[in-house]
Amino acid sequence: MTTNTDWRKLYEEHEIAYLRGDLATSSPESYTLDEMREISAGMDASTAEVEAAMRADFNSMSPAMQARMMDLLGKADPENIDWWRRLLLANEAAA
């Protein structure tokens, strides 16, 4: 891949965002409405960042590698292959 994504950092930030969400939903009385909105926005932003990084990595692959990746995803996660296609091929649909 030619992208420079620091996957470890991205994963840790994503996990922290969702941990904050879990804490907030397990004790909602401990948070203000604004704090809950901020936590939700952080979760959304983190998810968008992870998805964008996955798309960038996928798009940096050669067409042959992309086809192989889609084949592997179809075999590993057949129930969700349509989701993977929408996620990874989003730029093609917008073009």
JSON list of C-alpha atoms in Angstrom, two decimals:
[
{"chain": "A", "resi": 1, "resn": "MET", "atom": "CA", "xyz": [0.00, 0.00, 0.00]},
{"chain": "A", "resi": 2, "resn": "THR", "atom": "CA", "xyz": [1.14, 3.50, -0.66]},
{"chain": "A", "resi": 3, "resn": "THR", "atom": "CA", "xyz": [-0.94, 5.24, 1.99]},
{"chain": "A", "resi": 4, "resn": "ASN", "atom": "CA", "xyz": [0.72, 6.52, 5.14]},
{"chain": "A", "resi": 5, "resn": "THR", "atom": "CA", "xyz": [-2.03, 5.60, 7.57]},
{"chain": "A", "resi": 6, "resn": "ASP", "atom": "CA", "xyz": [-0.86, 4.95, 11.11]},
{"chain": "A", "resi": 7, "resn": "TRP", "atom": "CA", "xyz": [-3.30, 2.10, 11.68]},
{"chain": "A", "resi": 8, "resn": "ARG", "atom": "CA", "xyz": [-2.34, 1.55, 15.31]},
{"chain": "A", "resi": 9, "resn": "LYS", "atom": "CA", "xyz": [-3.06, 5.17, 16.22]},
{"chain": "A", "resi": 10, "resn": "LEU", "atom": "CA", "xyz": [-6.25, 5.20, 14.17]},
{"chain": "A", "resi": 11, "resn": "TYR", "atom": "CA", "xyz": [-7.43, 1.97, 15.83]},
{"chain": "A", "resi": 12, "resn": "GLU", "atom": "CA", "xyz": [-6.66, 3.28, 19.32]},
{"chain": "A", "resi": 13, "resn": "GLU", "atom": "CA", "xyz": [-8.51, 6.54, 18.68]},
{"chain": "A", "resi": 14, "resn": "HIS", "atom": "CA", "xyz": [-11.47, 4.61, 17.29]},
{"chain": "A", "resi": 15, "resn": "GLU", "atom": "CA", "xyz": [-11.55, 2.31, 20.32]},
{"chain": "A", "resi": 16, "resn": "ILE", "atom": "CA", "xyz": [-11.41, 5.30, 22.69]},
{"chain": "A", "resi": 17, "resn": "ALA", "atom": "CA", "xyz": [-14.27, 7.03, 20.87]},
{"chain": "A", "resi": 18, "resn": "TYR", "atom": "CA", "xyz": [-16.44, 3.93, 21.20]},
{"chain": "A", "resi": 19, "resn": "LEU", "atom": "CA", "xyz": [-15.39, 3.33, 24.81]},
{"chain": "A", "resi": 20, "resn": "ARG", "atom": "CA", "xyz": [-16.57, 6.85, 25.59]},
{"chain": "A", "resi": 21, "resn": "GLY", "atom": "CA", "xyz": [-19.85, 5.98, 23.88]},
{"chain": "A", "resi": 22, "resn": "ASP", "atom": "CA", "xyz": [-20.21, 2.80, 25.92]},
{"chain": "A", "resi": 23, "resn": "LEU", "atom": "CA", "xyz": [-19.55, 4.69, 29.14]},
{"chain": "A", "resi": 24, "resn": "ALA", "atom": "CA", "xyz": [-22.04, 7.39, 28.23]},
{"chain": "A", "resi": 25, "resn": "THR", "atom": "CA", "xyz": [-24.79, 4.93, 27.38]},
{"chain": "A", "resi": 26, "resn": "SER", "atom": "CA", "xyz": [-24.17, 2.87, 30.50]},
{"chain": "A", "resi": 27, "resn": "SER", "atom": "CA", "xyz": [-24.52, 5.94, 32.72]},
{"chain": "A", "resi": 28, "resn": "PRO", "atom": "CA", "xyz": [-26.41, 8.59, 30.73]},
{"chain": "A", "resi": 29, "resn": "GLU", "atom": "CA", "xyz": [-27.32, 10.55, 33.85]},
{"chain": "A", "resi": 30, "resn": "SER", "atom": "CA", "xyz": [-23.62, 11.36, 34.28]},
{"chain": "A", "resi": 31, "resn": "TYR", "atom": "CA", "xyz": [-23.48, 13.31, 31.02]},
{"chain": "A", "resi": 32, "resn": "THR", "atom": "CA", "xyz": [-25.10, 16.47, 29.76]},
{"chain": "A", "resi": 33, "resn": "LEU", "atom": "CA", "xyz": [-26.91, 16.49, 26.45]},
{"chain": "A", "resi": 34, "resn": "ASP", "atom": "CA", "xyz": [-24.05, 18.49, 24.93]},
{"chain": "A", "resi": 35, "resn": "GLU", "atom": "CA", "xyz": [-21.51, 15.94, 26.18]},
{"chain": "A", "resi": 36, "resn": "MET", "atom": "CA", "xyz": [-23.59, 13.13, 24.68]},
{"chain": "A", "resi": 37, "resn": "ARG", "atom": "CA", "xyz": [-23.72, 14.98, 21.35]},
{"chain": "A", "resi": 38, "resn": "GLU", "atom": "CA", "xyz": [-19.95, 15.48, 21.46]},
{"chain": "A", "resi": 39, "resn": "ILE", "atom": "CA", "xyz": [-19.37, 11.80, 22.18]},
{"chain": "A", "resi": 40, "resn": "SER", "atom": "CA", "xyz": [-21.70, 10.78, 19.36]},
{"chain": "A", "resi": 41, "resn": "ALA", "atom": "CA", "xyz": [-20.00, 13.18, 16.96]},
{"chain": "A", "resi": 42, "resn": "GLY", "atom": "CA", "xyz": [-16.61, 11.76, 17.99]},
{"chain": "A", "resi": 43, "resn": "MET", "atom": "CA", "xyz": [-17.82, 8.24, 17.23]},
{"chain": "A", "resi": 44, "resn": "ASP", "atom": "CA", "xyz": [-19.14, 9.32, 13.83]},
{"chain": "A", "resi": 45, "resn": "ALA", "atom": "CA", "xyz": [-15.92, 11.17, 13.00]},
{"chain": "A", "resi": 46, "resn": "SER", "atom": "CA", "xyz": [-13.78, 8.22, 14.05]},
{"chain": "A", "resi": 47, "resn": "THR", "atom": "CA", "xyz": [-15.79, 5.80, 11.95]},
{"chain": "A", "resi": 48, "resn": "ALA", "atom": "CA", "xyz": [-15.58, 8.13, 8.94]},
{"chain": "A", "resi": 49, "resn": "GLU", "atom": "CA", "xyz": [-11.82, 8.42, 9.38]},
{"chain": "A", "resi": 50, "resn": "VAL", "atom": "CA", "xyz": [-11.33, 4.64, 9.57]},
{"chain": "A", "resi": 51, "resn": "GLU", "atom": "CA", "xyz": [-13.53, 4.09, 6.52]},
{"chain": "A", "resi": 52, "resn": "ALA", "atom": "CA", "xyz": [-11.71, 6.79, 4.55]},
{"chain": "A", "resi": 53, "resn": "ALA", "atom": "CA", "xyz": [-8.35, 5.20, 5.42]},
{"chain": "A", "resi": 54, "resn": "MET", "atom": "CA", "xyz": [-9.58, 1.77, 4.33]},
{"chain": "A", "resi": 55, "resn": "ARG", "atom": "CA", "xyz": [-10.82, 3.26, 1.04]},
{"chain": "A", "resi": 56, "resn": "ALA", "atom": "CA", "xyz": [-7.51, 5.04, 0.50]},
{"chain": "A", "resi": 57, "resn": "ASP", "atom": "CA", "xyz": [-5.57, 1.82, 1.09]},
{"chain": "A", "resi": 58, "resn": "PHE", "atom": "CA", "xyz": [-7.88, -0.09, -1.24]},
{"chain": "A", "resi": 59, "resn": "ASN", "atom": "CA", "xyz": [-7.63, 2.58, -3.93]},
{"chain": "A", "resi": 60, "resn": "SER", "atom": "CA", "xyz": [-3.82, 2.50, -3.73]},
{"chain": "A", "resi": 61, "resn": "MET", "atom": "CA", "xyz": [-3.89, -1.15, -4.84]},
{"chain": "A", "resi": 62, "resn": "SER", "atom": "CA", "xyz": [-3.56, -2.19, -8.45]},
{"chain": "A", "resi": 63, "resn": "PRO", "atom": "CA", "xyz": [-6.80, -3.28, -10.14]},
{"chain": "A", "resi": 64, "resn": "ALA", "atom": "CA", "xyz": [-5.66, -6.91, -9.87]},
{"chain": "A", "resi": 65, "resn": "MET", "atom": "CA", "xyz": [-5.00, -6.53, -6.14]},
{"chain": "A", "resi": 66, "resn": "GLN", "atom": "CA", "xyz": [-8.37, -4.82, -5.67]},
{"chain": "A", "resi": 67, "resn": "ALA", "atom": "CA", "xyz": [-10.12, -7.73, -7.40]},
{"chain": "A", "resi": 68, "resn": "ARG", "atom": "CA", "xyz": [-8.23, -10.21, -5.22]},
{"chain": "A", "resi": 69, "resn": "MET", "atom": "CA", "xyz": [-9.11, -8.24, -2.07]},
{"chain": "A", "resi": 70, "resn": "MET", "atom": "CA", "xyz": [-12.80, -8.23, -2.99]},
{"chain": "A", "resi": 71, "resn": "ASP", "atom": "CA", "xyz": [-12.60, -11.97, -3.63]},
{"chain": "A", "resi": 72, "resn": "LEU", "atom": "CA", "xyz": [-10.96, -12.54, -0.24]},
{"chain": "A", "resi": 73, "resn": "LEU", "atom": "CA", "xyz": [-13.55, -10.36, 1.51]},
{"chain": "A", "resi": 74, "resn": "GLY", "atom": "CA", "xyz": [-16.33, -12.26, -0.24]},
{"chain": "A", "resi": 75, "resn": "LYS", "atom": "CA", "xyz": [-14.94, -15.53, 1.05]},
{"chain": "A", "resi": 76, "resn": "ALA", "atom": "CA", "xyz": [-14.16, -14.28, 4.56]},
{"chain": "A", "resi": 77, "resn": "ASP", "atom": "CA", "xyz": [-17.35, -12.27, 5.09]},
{"chain": "A", "resi": 78, "resn": "PRO", "atom": "CA", "xyz": [-19.95, -13.33, 2.50]},
{"chain": "A", "resi": 79, "resn": "GLU", "atom": "CA", "xyz": [-22.89, -11.95, 4.48]},
{"chain": "A", "resi": 80, "resn": "ASN", "atom": "CA", "xyz": [-21.43, -8.46, 4.28]},
{"chain": "A", "resi": 81, "resn": "ILE", "atom": "CA", "xyz": [-19.87, -8.36, 0.80]},
{"chain": "A", "resi": 82, "resn": "ASP", "atom": "CA", "xyz": [-22.38, -5.73, -0.37]},
{"chain": "A", "resi": 83, "resn": "TRP", "atom": "CA", "xyz": [-21.36, -3.52, 2.56]},
{"chain": "A", "resi": 84, "resn": "TRP", "atom": "CA", "xyz": [-17.67, -3.99, 1.67]},
{"chain": "A", "resi": 85, "resn": "ARG", "atom": "CA", "xyz": [-18.39, -3.08, -1.96]},
{"chain": "A", "resi": 86, "resn": "ARG", "atom": "CA", "xyz": [-20.26, 0.07, -0.96]},
{"chain": "A", "resi": 87, "resn": "LEU", "atom": "CA", "xyz": [-17.48, 1.04, 1.44]},
{"chain": "A", "resi": 88, "resn": "LEU", "atom": "CA", "xyz": [-14.48, 0.33, -0.77]},
{"chain": "A", "resi": 89, "resn": "LEU", "atom": "CA", "xyz": [-15.95, 1.29, -4.12]},
{"chain": "A", "resi": 90, "resn": "ALA", "atom": "CA", "xyz": [-17.65, 4.48, -2.92]},
{"chain": "A", "resi": 91, "resn": "ASN", "atom": "CA", "xyz": [-15.34, 6.68, -4.99]},
{"chain": "A", "resi": 92, "resn": "GLU", "atom": "CA", "xyz": [-16.25, 4.83, -8.19]},
{"chain": "A", "resi": 93, "resn": "ALA", "atom": "CA", "xyz": [-19.96, 5.43, -7.61]},
{"chain": "A", "resi": 94, "resn": "ALA", "atom": "CA", "xyz": [-19.34, 9.15, -7.05]},
{"chain": "A", "resi": 95, "resn": "ALA", "atom": "CA", "xyz": [-17.18, 9.47, -10.19]}
]
